[in-house]
mmCIF file of C-alpha atoms and ligand atoms in Angstrom:
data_model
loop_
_atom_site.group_PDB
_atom_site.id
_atom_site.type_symbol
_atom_site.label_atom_id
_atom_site.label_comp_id
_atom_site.label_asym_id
_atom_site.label_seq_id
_atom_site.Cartn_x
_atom_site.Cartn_y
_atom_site.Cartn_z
ATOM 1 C CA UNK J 1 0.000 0.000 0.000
ATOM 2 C CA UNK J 2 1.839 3.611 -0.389
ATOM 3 C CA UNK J 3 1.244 5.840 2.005
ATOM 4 C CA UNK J 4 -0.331 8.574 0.286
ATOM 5 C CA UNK J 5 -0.562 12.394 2.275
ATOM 6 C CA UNK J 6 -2.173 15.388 1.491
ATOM 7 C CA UNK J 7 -0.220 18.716 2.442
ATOM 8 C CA UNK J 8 -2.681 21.464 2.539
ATOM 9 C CA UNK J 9 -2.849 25.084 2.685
ATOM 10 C CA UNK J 10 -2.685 28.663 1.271
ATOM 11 C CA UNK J 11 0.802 28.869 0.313
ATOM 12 C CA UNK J 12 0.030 32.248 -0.592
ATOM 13 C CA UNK J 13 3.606 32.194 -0.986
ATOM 14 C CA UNK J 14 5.207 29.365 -0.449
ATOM 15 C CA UNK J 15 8.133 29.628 2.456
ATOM 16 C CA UNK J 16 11.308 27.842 3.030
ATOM 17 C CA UNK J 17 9.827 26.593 6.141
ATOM 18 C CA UNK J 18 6.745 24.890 4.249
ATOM 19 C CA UNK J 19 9.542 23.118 2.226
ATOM 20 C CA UNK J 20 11.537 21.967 5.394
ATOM 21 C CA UNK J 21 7.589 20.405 6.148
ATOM 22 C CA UNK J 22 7.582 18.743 2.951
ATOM 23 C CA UNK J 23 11.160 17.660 3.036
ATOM 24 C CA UNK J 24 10.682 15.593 6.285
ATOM 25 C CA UNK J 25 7.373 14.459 5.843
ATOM 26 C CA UNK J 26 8.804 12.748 2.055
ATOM 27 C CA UNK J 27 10.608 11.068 4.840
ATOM 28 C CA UNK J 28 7.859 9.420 6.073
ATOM 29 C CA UNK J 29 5.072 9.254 3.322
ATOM 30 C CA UNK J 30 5.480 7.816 0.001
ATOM 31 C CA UNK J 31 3.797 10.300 -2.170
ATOM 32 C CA UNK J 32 2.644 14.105 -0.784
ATOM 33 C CA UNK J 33 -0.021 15.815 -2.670
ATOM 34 C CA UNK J 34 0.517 19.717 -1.767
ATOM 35 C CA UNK J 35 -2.996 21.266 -2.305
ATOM 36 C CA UNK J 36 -3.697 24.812 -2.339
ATOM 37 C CA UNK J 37 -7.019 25.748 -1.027
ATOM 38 C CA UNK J 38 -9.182 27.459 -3.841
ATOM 39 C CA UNK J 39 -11.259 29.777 -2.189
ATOM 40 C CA UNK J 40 -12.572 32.773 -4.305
ATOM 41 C CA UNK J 41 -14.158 33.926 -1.193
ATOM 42 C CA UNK J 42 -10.526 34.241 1.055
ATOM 43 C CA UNK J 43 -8.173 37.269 0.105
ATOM 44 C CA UNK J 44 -5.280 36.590 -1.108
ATOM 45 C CA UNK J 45 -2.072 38.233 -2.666
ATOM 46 C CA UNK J 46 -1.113 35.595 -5.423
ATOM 47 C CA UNK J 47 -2.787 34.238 -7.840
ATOM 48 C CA UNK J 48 -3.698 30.215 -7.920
ATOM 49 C CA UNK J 49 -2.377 30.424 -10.642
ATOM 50 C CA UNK J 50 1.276 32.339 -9.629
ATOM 51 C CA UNK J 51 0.861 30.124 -6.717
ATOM 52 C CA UNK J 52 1.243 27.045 -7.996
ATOM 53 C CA UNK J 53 3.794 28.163 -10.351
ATOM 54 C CA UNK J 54 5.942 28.986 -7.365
ATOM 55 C CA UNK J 55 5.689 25.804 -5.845
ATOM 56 C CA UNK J 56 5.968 23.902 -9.038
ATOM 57 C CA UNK J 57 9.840 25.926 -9.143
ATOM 58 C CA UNK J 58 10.215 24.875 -5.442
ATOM 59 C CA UNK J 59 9.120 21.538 -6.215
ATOM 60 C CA UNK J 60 11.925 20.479 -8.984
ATOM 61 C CA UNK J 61 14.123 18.052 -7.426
ATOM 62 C CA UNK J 62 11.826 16.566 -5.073
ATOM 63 C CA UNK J 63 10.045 13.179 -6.610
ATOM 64 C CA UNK J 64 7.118 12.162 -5.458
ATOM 65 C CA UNK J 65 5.746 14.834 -4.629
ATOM 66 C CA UNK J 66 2.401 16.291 -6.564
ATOM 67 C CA UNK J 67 0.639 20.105 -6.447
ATOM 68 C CA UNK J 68 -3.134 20.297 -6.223
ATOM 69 C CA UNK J 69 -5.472 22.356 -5.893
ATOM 70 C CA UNK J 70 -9.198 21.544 -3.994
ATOM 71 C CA UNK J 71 -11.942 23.432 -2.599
ATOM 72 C CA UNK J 72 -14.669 22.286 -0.022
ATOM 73 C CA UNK J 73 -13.985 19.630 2.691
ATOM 74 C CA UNK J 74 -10.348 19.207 3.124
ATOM 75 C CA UNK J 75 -11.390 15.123 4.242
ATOM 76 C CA UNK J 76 -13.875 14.982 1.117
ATOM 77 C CA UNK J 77 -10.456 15.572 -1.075
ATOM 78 C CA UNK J 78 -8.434 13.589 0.839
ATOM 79 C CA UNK J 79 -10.526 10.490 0.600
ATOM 80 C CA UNK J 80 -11.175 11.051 -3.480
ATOM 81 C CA UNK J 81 -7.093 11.605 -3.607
ATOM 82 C CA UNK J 82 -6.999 7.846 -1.652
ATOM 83 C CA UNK J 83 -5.064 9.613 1.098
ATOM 84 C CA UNK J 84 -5.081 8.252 4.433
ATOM 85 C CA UNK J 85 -2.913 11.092 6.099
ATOM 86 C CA UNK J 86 -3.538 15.340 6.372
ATOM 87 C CA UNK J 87 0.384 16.635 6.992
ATOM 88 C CA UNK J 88 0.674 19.961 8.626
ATOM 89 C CA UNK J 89 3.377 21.811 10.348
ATOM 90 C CA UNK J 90 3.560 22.788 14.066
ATOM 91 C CA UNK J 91 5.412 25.464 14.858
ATOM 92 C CA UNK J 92 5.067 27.637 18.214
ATOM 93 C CA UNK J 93 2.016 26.884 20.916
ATOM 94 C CA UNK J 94 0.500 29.389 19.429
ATOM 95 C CA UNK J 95 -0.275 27.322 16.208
ATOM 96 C CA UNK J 96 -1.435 24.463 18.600
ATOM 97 C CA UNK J 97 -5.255 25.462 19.392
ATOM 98 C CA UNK J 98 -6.020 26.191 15.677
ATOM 99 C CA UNK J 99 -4.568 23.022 14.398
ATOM 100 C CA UNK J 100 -5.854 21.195 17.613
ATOM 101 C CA UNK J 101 -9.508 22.252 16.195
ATOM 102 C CA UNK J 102 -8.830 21.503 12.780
ATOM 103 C CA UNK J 103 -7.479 18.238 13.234
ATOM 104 C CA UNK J 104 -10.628 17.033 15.889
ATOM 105 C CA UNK J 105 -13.116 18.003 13.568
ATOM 106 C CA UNK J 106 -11.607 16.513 9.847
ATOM 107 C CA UNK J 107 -11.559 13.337 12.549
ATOM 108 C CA UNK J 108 -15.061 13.900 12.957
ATOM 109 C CA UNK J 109 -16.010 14.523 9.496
ATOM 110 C CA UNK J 110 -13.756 10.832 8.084
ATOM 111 C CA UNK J 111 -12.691 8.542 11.044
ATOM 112 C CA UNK J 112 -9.992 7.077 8.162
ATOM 113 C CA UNK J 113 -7.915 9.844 7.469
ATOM 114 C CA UNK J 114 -5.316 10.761 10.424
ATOM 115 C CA UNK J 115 -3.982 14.215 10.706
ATOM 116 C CA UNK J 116 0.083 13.907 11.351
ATOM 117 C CA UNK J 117 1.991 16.992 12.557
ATOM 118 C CA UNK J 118 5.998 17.918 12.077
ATOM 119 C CA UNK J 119 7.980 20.099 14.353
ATOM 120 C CA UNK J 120 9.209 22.652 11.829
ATOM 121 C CA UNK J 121 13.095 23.116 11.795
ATOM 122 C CA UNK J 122 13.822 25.575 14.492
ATOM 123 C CA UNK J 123 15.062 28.070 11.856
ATOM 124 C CA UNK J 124 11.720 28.417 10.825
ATOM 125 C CA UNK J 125 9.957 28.828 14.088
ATOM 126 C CA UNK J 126 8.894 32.791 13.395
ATOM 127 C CA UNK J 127 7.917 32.603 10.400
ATOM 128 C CA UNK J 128 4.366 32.521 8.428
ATOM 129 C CA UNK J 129 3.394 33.105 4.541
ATOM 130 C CA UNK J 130 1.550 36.257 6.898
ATOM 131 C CA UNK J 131 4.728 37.692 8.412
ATOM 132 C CA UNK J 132 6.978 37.321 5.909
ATOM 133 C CA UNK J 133 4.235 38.924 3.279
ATOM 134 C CA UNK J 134 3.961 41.721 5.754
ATOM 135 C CA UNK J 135 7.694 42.447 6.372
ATOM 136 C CA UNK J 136 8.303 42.902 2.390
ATOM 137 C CA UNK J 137 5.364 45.082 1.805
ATOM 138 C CA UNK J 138 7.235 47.505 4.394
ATOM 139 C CA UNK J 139 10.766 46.769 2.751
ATOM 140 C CA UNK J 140 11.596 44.755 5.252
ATOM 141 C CA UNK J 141 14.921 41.686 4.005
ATOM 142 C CA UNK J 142 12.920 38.530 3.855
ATOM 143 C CA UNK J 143 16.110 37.122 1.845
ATOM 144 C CA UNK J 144 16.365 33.479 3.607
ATOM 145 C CA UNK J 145 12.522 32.786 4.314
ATOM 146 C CA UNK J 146 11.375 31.868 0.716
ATOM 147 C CA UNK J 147 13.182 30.707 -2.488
ATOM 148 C CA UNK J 148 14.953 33.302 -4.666
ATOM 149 C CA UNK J 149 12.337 33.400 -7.158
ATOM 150 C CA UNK J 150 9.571 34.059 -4.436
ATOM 151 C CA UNK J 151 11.362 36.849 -2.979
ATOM 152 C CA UNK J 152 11.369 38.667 -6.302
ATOM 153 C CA UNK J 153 7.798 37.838 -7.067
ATOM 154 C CA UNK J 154 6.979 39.344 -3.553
ATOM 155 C CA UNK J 155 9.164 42.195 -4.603
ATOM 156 C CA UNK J 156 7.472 42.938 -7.793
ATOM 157 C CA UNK J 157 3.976 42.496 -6.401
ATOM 158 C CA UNK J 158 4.823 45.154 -3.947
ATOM 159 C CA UNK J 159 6.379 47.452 -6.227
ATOM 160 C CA UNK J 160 3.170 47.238 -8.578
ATOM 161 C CA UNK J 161 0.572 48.067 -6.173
ATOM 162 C CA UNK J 162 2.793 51.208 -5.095
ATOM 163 C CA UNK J 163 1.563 54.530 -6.125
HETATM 164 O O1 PNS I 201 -2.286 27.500 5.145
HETATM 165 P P1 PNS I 201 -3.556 27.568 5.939
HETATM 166 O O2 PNS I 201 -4.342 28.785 5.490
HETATM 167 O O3 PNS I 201 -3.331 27.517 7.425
HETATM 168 O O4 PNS I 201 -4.438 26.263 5.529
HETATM 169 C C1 PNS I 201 -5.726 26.087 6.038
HETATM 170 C C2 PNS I 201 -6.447 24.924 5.336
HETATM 171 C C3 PNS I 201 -6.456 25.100 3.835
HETATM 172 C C4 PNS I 201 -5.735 23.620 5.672
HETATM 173 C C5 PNS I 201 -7.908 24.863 5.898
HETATM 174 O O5 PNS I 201 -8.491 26.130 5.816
HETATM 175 C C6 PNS I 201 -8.811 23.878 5.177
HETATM 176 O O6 PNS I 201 -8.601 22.681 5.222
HETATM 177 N N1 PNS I 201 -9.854 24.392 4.496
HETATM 178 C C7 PNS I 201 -10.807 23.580 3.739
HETATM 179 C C8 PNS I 201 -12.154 23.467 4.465
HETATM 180 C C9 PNS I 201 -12.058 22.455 5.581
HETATM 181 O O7 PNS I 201 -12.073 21.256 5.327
HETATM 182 N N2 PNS I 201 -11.885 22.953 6.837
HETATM 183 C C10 PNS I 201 -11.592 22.135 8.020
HETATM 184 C C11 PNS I 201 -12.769 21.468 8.672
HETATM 185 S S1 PNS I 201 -14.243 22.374 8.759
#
């Protein structure tokens, strides 16, 4: 049987320390499916579309791995995608009640699929898609946090909505 996992979230961008996720839970899964939440009704800065194209560039190198994208129940997806396992990150407490929540009710909504959380390297402890977004809007060097290419898509996206 491979052991099939479903990495969800915004990615809206993709960080270094959702990679360091990704990179230690190929340790443990056979295949990861990274699936972006489509939801016209949340805000975001990027694109689907520019966000999957970012992860596709962070992606190269790393077999079996897979990007996706899914709306409604993260369980109803995870069951069509035969995968038995939800992979998310843990940071700080502070990620702890939200994740806590999430993870009691998917097990509510589909007994089958288990919800398996990885310490993120301790490098990456501070940082969020959030934080980092909000320290380059202000200028702030986020050189480090996300790939090359991200940083200068954050760059430009910033410079165009200047006035
Ligand atoms: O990167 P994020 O924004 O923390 O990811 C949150 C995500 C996409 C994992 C979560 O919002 C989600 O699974 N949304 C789909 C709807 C759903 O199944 N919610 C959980 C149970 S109600």
């Amino acid at each position: 049987m491979k052991r099939i996992a479903i990495y969800p979230g915004s990615f809206d961008p993709v960080t270094n320390g959702h990679l360091d996720i990704l990179k230690r839970g190929l340790k443990l899964f056979d295949k990861i499916i990274v699936a972006i939440l489509h939801n016209p009704g949340k805000s975001s800065l990027f694109s689907v579309e520019e966000r999957i194209d970012m992860l596709s560039r962070s992606l190269k190198g790393m077999p079996n791995t897979e990007i996706d994208t899914f709306d409604g129940l993260l369980v109803d997806y995870a069951a069509r995608r035969k995968a038995h396992a939800i992979l998310r990150g843990m940071r700080a407490v502070s990620d702890f009640e939200y994740e806590f929540q999430m993870a009691l009710m998917n097990r509510r909504l589909n007994r089958e699929i288990q919800t398996v959380f990885l310490m993120t390297g301790l490098r990456w402890i501070f940082t969020s898609s959030s934080i980092i977004k909000e320290a380059a809007r202000f200028g702030g060097n986020i050189e480090g946090m996300v790939p090359a290419f991200v940083l200068r898509k954050l760059e430009a996206k910033f410079k165009e909505s200047q006035p």
